[in-house]
């Protein structure tokens, strides 16, 4: 804050962080595209985000009536206006505008390709599941009905004579 009050603020290059995954859920917007193309706009955007974070922390710590919070609000508004002014300047350049639009179209295309891959993956997983269920049904049809044969042996008392029948006693059941 002291640097900004004294006017000794030098723009530092700001590069946005790479997303954790290659694809994002939402396509990039115009501001994000211009931030990637113009280092001055990127620096102004970072200054705005820093001023906003400072303002929010002061509000949380001391409330809206604090004098420093009012100064931080003015700094945040100033940074916002500077960023918007630079954005208007960059929008006026046709080459930058075409490049930003190309970046936005590429972002949309990448998201659509990702969704298409996910749909294909889900369809393949469903196909494999259906194949597995079909094989399980075939195995069920092909199996020997052991339970039914065992039931018939018990029903008609066809257990061989050499094997004693299990005796159910209270002690054994417990």
PDB file of C-alpha atoms in Angstrom:
ATOM      1  CA  UNK A   1       0.000   0.000   0.000  1.00  0.00           C
ATOM      2  CA  UNK A   2       2.846   2.358   0.801  1.00  0.00           C
ATOM      3  CA  UNK A   3       4.367   1.739  -2.623  1.00  0.00           C
ATOM      4  CA  UNK A   4       1.079   2.592  -4.319  1.00  0.00           C
ATOM      5  CA  UNK A   5       0.580   5.697  -2.147  1.00  0.00           C
ATOM      6  CA  UNK A   6       4.052   6.967  -3.073  1.00  0.00           C
ATOM      7  CA  UNK A   7       3.510   6.166  -6.742  1.00  0.00           C
ATOM      8  CA  UNK A   8       6.531   3.861  -6.752  1.00  0.00           C
ATOM      9  CA  UNK A   9       4.732   0.916  -8.287  1.00  0.00           C
ATOM     10  CA  UNK A  10       6.515  -0.773 -11.140  1.00  0.00           C
ATOM     11  CA  UNK A  11       4.477  -3.242 -13.148  1.00  0.00           C
ATOM     12  CA  UNK A  12       5.714  -6.747 -12.547  1.00  0.00           C
ATOM     13  CA  UNK A  13       5.087  -9.380 -15.163  1.00  0.00           C
ATOM     14  CA  UNK A  14       2.215 -11.594 -14.168  1.00  0.00           C
ATOM     15  CA  UNK A  15       1.640 -14.954 -15.724  1.00  0.00           C
ATOM     16  CA  UNK A  16      -1.498 -16.806 -14.721  1.00  0.00           C
ATOM     17  CA  UNK A  17      -1.009 -20.221 -13.180  1.00  0.00           C
ATOM     18  CA  UNK A  18      -1.418 -23.243 -15.384  1.00  0.00           C
ATOM     19  CA  UNK A  19      -4.526 -25.216 -14.512  1.00  0.00           C
ATOM     20  CA  UNK A  20      -3.963 -28.567 -12.826  1.00  0.00           C
ATOM     21  CA  UNK A  21      -5.541 -30.390 -15.720  1.00  0.00           C
ATOM     22  CA  UNK A  22      -4.982 -29.586 -19.352  1.00  0.00           C
ATOM     23  CA  UNK A  23      -8.679 -28.953 -19.898  1.00  0.00           C
ATOM     24  CA  UNK A  24     -10.937 -26.669 -17.943  1.00  0.00           C
ATOM     25  CA  UNK A  25     -14.660 -27.066 -17.574  1.00  0.00           C
ATOM     26  CA  UNK A  26     -15.440 -23.542 -18.738  1.00  0.00           C
ATOM     27  CA  UNK A  27     -13.915 -22.003 -21.859  1.00  0.00           C
ATOM     28  CA  UNK A  28     -11.663 -19.029 -21.302  1.00  0.00           C
ATOM     29  CA  UNK A  29     -13.327 -15.654 -21.504  1.00  0.00           C
ATOM     30  CA  UNK A  30     -12.130 -12.554 -23.294  1.00  0.00           C
ATOM     31  CA  UNK A  31     -10.348 -11.113 -20.250  1.00  0.00           C
ATOM     32  CA  UNK A  32      -8.433 -14.342 -19.646  1.00  0.00           C
ATOM     33  CA  UNK A  33      -7.385 -14.480 -23.304  1.00  0.00           C
ATOM     34  CA  UNK A  34      -6.148 -10.892 -23.275  1.00  0.00           C
ATOM     35  CA  UNK A  35      -4.316 -11.485 -19.984  1.00  0.00           C
ATOM     36  CA  UNK A  36      -2.361 -14.259 -21.679  1.00  0.00           C
ATOM     37  CA  UNK A  37      -1.540 -12.004 -24.625  1.00  0.00           C
ATOM     38  CA  UNK A  38      -0.764  -8.672 -22.951  1.00  0.00           C
ATOM     39  CA  UNK A  39       1.724  -8.521 -20.043  1.00  0.00           C
ATOM     40  CA  UNK A  40       0.607  -5.020 -19.027  1.00  0.00           C
ATOM     41  CA  UNK A  41      -3.005  -6.148 -18.685  1.00  0.00           C
ATOM     42  CA  UNK A  42      -1.809  -9.211 -16.783  1.00  0.00           C
ATOM     43  CA  UNK A  43       0.097  -6.999 -14.359  1.00  0.00           C
ATOM     44  CA  UNK A  44      -2.901  -4.683 -13.875  1.00  0.00           C
ATOM     45  CA  UNK A  45      -5.145  -7.696 -13.296  1.00  0.00           C
ATOM     46  CA  UNK A  46      -2.760  -8.997 -10.645  1.00  0.00           C
ATOM     47  CA  UNK A  47      -2.694  -5.588  -8.961  1.00  0.00           C
ATOM     48  CA  UNK A  48      -6.504  -5.569  -8.939  1.00  0.00           C
ATOM     49  CA  UNK A  49      -6.655  -9.057  -7.414  1.00  0.00           C
ATOM     50  CA  UNK A  50      -4.087  -8.075  -4.777  1.00  0.00           C
ATOM     51  CA  UNK A  51      -6.016  -4.891  -3.918  1.00  0.00           C
ATOM     52  CA  UNK A  52      -9.251  -6.849  -3.722  1.00  0.00           C
ATOM     53  CA  UNK A  53      -7.677  -9.440  -1.413  1.00  0.00           C
ATOM     54  CA  UNK A  54      -6.275  -6.657   0.779  1.00  0.00           C
ATOM     55  CA  UNK A  55      -9.680  -4.978   0.946  1.00  0.00           C
ATOM     56  CA  UNK A  56     -11.465  -8.208   1.841  1.00  0.00           C
ATOM     57  CA  UNK A  57      -8.948  -9.037   4.556  1.00  0.00           C
ATOM     58  CA  UNK A  58      -9.306  -5.547   6.079  1.00  0.00           C
ATOM     59  CA  UNK A  59     -13.101  -5.811   5.999  1.00  0.00           C
ATOM     60  CA  UNK A  60     -12.924  -9.204   7.697  1.00  0.00           C
ATOM     61  CA  UNK A  61     -10.506  -7.933  10.335  1.00  0.00           C
ATOM     62  CA  UNK A  62     -11.860  -4.457  11.113  1.00  0.00           C
ATOM     63  CA  UNK A  63     -15.225  -4.003   9.384  1.00  0.00           C
ATOM     64  CA  UNK A  64     -16.382  -1.530   6.729  1.00  0.00           C
ATOM     65  CA  UNK A  65     -16.054   1.536   8.952  1.00  0.00           C
ATOM     66  CA  UNK A  66     -12.263   1.247   9.193  1.00  0.00           C
ATOM     67  CA  UNK A  67     -10.255   4.050   7.542  1.00  0.00           C
ATOM     68  CA  UNK A  68      -7.747   1.606   6.047  1.00  0.00           C
ATOM     69  CA  UNK A  69     -10.628  -0.385   4.549  1.00  0.00           C
ATOM     70  CA  UNK A  70     -11.878   2.754   2.824  1.00  0.00           C
ATOM     71  CA  UNK A  71      -8.412   3.428   1.410  1.00  0.00           C
ATOM     72  CA  UNK A  72      -8.179  -0.202   0.293  1.00  0.00           C
ATOM     73  CA  UNK A  73     -11.580   0.145  -1.402  1.00  0.00           C
ATOM     74  CA  UNK A  74     -10.325   3.215  -3.275  1.00  0.00           C
ATOM     75  CA  UNK A  75      -7.190   1.336  -4.306  1.00  0.00           C
ATOM     76  CA  UNK A  76      -9.286  -1.603  -5.485  1.00  0.00           C
ATOM     77  CA  UNK A  77     -11.519   0.719  -7.539  1.00  0.00           C
ATOM     78  CA  UNK A  78      -8.480   2.447  -9.003  1.00  0.00           C
ATOM     79  CA  UNK A  79      -6.886  -0.867  -9.972  1.00  0.00           C
ATOM     80  CA  UNK A  80     -10.192  -1.998 -11.513  1.00  0.00           C
ATOM     81  CA  UNK A  81     -10.450   1.170 -13.601  1.00  0.00           C
ATOM     82  CA  UNK A  82      -6.833   0.894 -14.761  1.00  0.00           C
ATOM     83  CA  UNK A  83      -7.401  -2.725 -15.784  1.00  0.00           C
ATOM     84  CA  UNK A  84     -10.615  -1.864 -17.655  1.00  0.00           C
ATOM     85  CA  UNK A  85      -8.907   1.037 -19.459  1.00  0.00           C
ATOM     86  CA  UNK A  86      -6.108  -1.245 -20.632  1.00  0.00           C
ATOM     87  CA  UNK A  87      -8.657  -3.856 -21.682  1.00  0.00           C
ATOM     88  CA  UNK A  88     -10.382  -1.259 -23.882  1.00  0.00           C
ATOM     89  CA  UNK A  89      -7.039  -0.315 -25.419  1.00  0.00           C
ATOM     90  CA  UNK A  90      -6.202  -3.941 -26.170  1.00  0.00           C
ATOM     91  CA  UNK A  91      -9.664  -4.599 -27.616  1.00  0.00           C
ATOM     92  CA  UNK A  92      -9.121  -1.744 -30.062  1.00  0.00           C
ATOM     93  CA  UNK A  93      -6.163  -3.561 -31.642  1.00  0.00           C
ATOM     94  CA  UNK A  94      -7.545  -5.855 -34.396  1.00  0.00           C
ATOM     95  CA  UNK A  95      -4.585  -8.259 -34.312  1.00  0.00           C
ATOM     96  CA  UNK A  96      -4.933  -8.795 -30.570  1.00  0.00           C
ATOM     97  CA  UNK A  97      -8.692  -9.215 -30.891  1.00  0.00           C
ATOM     98  CA  UNK A  98      -8.316 -11.884 -33.591  1.00  0.00           C
ATOM     99  CA  UNK A  99      -5.713 -13.722 -31.536  1.00  0.00           C
ATOM    100  CA  UNK A 100      -7.901 -13.629 -28.415  1.00  0.00           C
ATOM    101  CA  UNK A 101     -10.898 -14.908 -30.375  1.00  0.00           C
ATOM    102  CA  UNK A 102      -8.778 -17.734 -31.769  1.00  0.00           C
ATOM    103  CA  UNK A 103      -7.737 -18.657 -28.222  1.00  0.00           C
ATOM    104  CA  UNK A 104     -11.365 -18.681 -27.071  1.00  0.00           C
ATOM    105  CA  UNK A 105     -12.423 -20.864 -30.032  1.00  0.00           C
ATOM    106  CA  UNK A 106      -9.546 -23.259 -29.332  1.00  0.00           C
ATOM    107  CA  UNK A 107     -10.593 -23.463 -25.692  1.00  0.00           C
ATOM    108  CA  UNK A 108     -14.159 -24.314 -26.682  1.00  0.00           C
ATOM    109  CA  UNK A 109     -12.921 -26.915 -29.171  1.00  0.00           C
ATOM    110  CA  UNK A 110     -10.693 -28.559 -26.555  1.00  0.00           C
ATOM    111  CA  UNK A 111     -13.578 -28.768 -24.075  1.00  0.00           C
ATOM    112  CA  UNK A 112     -15.851 -30.300 -26.722  1.00  0.00           C
ATOM    113  CA  UNK A 113     -13.163 -32.874 -27.591  1.00  0.00           C
ATOM    114  CA  UNK A 114     -12.788 -33.729 -23.911  1.00  0.00           C
ATOM    115  CA  UNK A 115     -16.532 -34.228 -23.532  1.00  0.00           C
ATOM    116  CA  UNK A 116     -16.560 -36.379 -26.673  1.00  0.00           C
ATOM    117  CA  UNK A 117     -13.761 -38.560 -25.273  1.00  0.00           C
ATOM    118  CA  UNK A 118     -15.650 -38.914 -21.984  1.00  0.00           C
ATOM    119  CA  UNK A 119     -18.806 -39.954 -23.839  1.00  0.00           C
ATOM    120  CA  UNK A 120     -16.863 -42.550 -25.837  1.00  0.00           C
ATOM    121  CA  UNK A 121     -15.248 -43.842 -22.659  1.00  0.00           C
ATOM    122  CA  UNK A 122     -18.650 -44.156 -20.945  1.00  0.00           C
ATOM    123  CA  UNK A 123     -20.099 -45.939 -23.990  1.00  0.00           C
ATOM    124  CA  UNK A 124     -17.182 -48.368 -24.041  1.00  0.00           C
ATOM    125  CA  UNK A 125     -17.572 -49.041 -20.321  1.00  0.00           C
ATOM    126  CA  UNK A 126     -21.284 -49.731 -20.839  1.00  0.00           C
ATOM    127  CA  UNK A 127     -20.468 -52.069 -23.728  1.00  0.00           C
ATOM    128  CA  UNK A 128     -17.970 -53.996 -21.582  1.00  0.00           C
ATOM    129  CA  UNK A 129     -20.493 -54.223 -18.749  1.00  0.00           C
ATOM    130  CA  UNK A 130     -23.131 -55.609 -21.090  1.00  0.00           C
ATOM    131  CA  UNK A 131     -20.607 -58.125 -22.472  1.00  0.00           C
ATOM    132  CA  UNK A 132     -19.773 -59.237 -18.941  1.00  0.00           C
ATOM    133  CA  UNK A 133     -23.452 -59.635 -18.047  1.00  0.00           C
ATOM    134  CA  UNK A 134     -24.003 -61.635 -21.227  1.00  0.00           C
ATOM    135  CA  UNK A 135     -21.079 -63.944 -20.358  1.00  0.00           C
ATOM    136  CA  UNK A 136     -22.385 -64.348 -16.806  1.00  0.00           C
ATOM    137  CA  UNK A 137     -25.833 -65.297 -18.130  1.00  0.00           C
ATOM    138  CA  UNK A 138     -24.257 -67.802 -20.521  1.00  0.00           C
ATOM    139  CA  UNK A 139     -22.214 -69.302 -17.672  1.00  0.00           C
ATOM    140  CA  UNK A 140     -25.353 -69.564 -15.573  1.00  0.00           C
ATOM    141  CA  UNK A 141     -27.108 -71.439 -18.343  1.00  0.00           C
ATOM    142  CA  UNK A 142     -24.127 -73.755 -18.949  1.00  0.00           C
ATOM    143  CA  UNK A 143     -23.452 -74.678 -15.330  1.00  0.00           C
ATOM    144  CA  UNK A 144     -24.380 -78.030 -13.852  1.00  0.00           C
ATOM    145  CA  UNK A 145     -27.325 -77.655 -11.464  1.00  0.00           C
ATOM    146  CA  UNK A 146     -25.381 -78.939  -8.431  1.00  0.00           C
ATOM    147  CA  UNK A 147     -27.867 -77.574  -5.934  1.00  0.00           C
ATOM    148  CA  UNK A 148     -30.766 -79.308  -7.654  1.00  0.00           C
ATOM    149  CA  UNK A 149     -28.882 -82.633  -7.903  1.00  0.00           C
ATOM    150  CA  UNK A 150     -27.947 -82.429  -4.217  1.00  0.00           C
ATOM    151  CA  UNK A 151     -31.573 -81.719  -3.326  1.00  0.00           C
ATOM    152  CA  UNK A 152     -32.693 -84.796  -5.261  1.00  0.00           C
ATOM    153  CA  UNK A 153     -30.129 -86.956  -3.427  1.00  0.00           C
ATOM    154  CA  UNK A 154     -31.464 -85.740  -0.098  1.00  0.00           C
ATOM    155  CA  UNK A 155     -35.087 -86.047  -1.161  1.00  0.00           C
ATOM    156  CA  UNK A 156     -34.835 -89.641  -2.273  1.00  0.00           C
ATOM    157  CA  UNK A 157     -32.296 -90.591   0.401  1.00  0.00           C
ATOM    158  CA  UNK A 158     -29.676 -91.540  -2.185  1.00  0.00           C
ATOM    159  CA  UNK A 159     -26.653 -90.686  -0.052  1.00  0.00           C
ATOM    160  CA  UNK A 160     -24.198 -93.631  -0.192  1.00  0.00           C
ATOM    161  CA  UNK A 161     -24.332 -96.001   2.771  1.00  0.00           C
ATOM    162  CA  UNK A 162     -20.692 -95.582   3.816  1.00  0.00           C
ATOM    163  CA  UNK A 163     -21.094 -91.887   4.625  1.00  0.00           C
ATOM    164  CA  UNK A 164     -22.925 -91.183   7.850  1.00  0.00           C
ATOM    165  CA  UNK A 165     -25.574 -88.494   7.796  1.00  0.00           C
ATOM    166  CA  UNK A 166     -24.722 -85.463   9.904  1.00  0.00           C
ATOM    167  CA  UNK A 167     -26.508 -85.451  13.233  1.00  0.00           C
ATOM    168  CA  UNK A 168     -28.023 -82.159  14.290  1.00  0.00           C
ATOM    169  CA  UNK A 169     -27.749 -81.727  18.023  1.00  0.00           C
ATOM    170  CA  UNK A 170     -28.382 -78.745  20.148  1.00  0.00           C
ATOM    171  CA  UNK A 171     -24.705 -78.455  21.136  1.00  0.00           C
ATOM    172  CA  UNK A 172     -23.550 -78.643  17.531  1.00  0.00           C
ATOM    173  CA  UNK A 173     -26.135 -76.124  16.325  1.00  0.00           C
ATOM    174  CA  UNK A 174     -25.097 -73.622  18.963  1.00  0.00           C
TER     175      UNK A 174
END
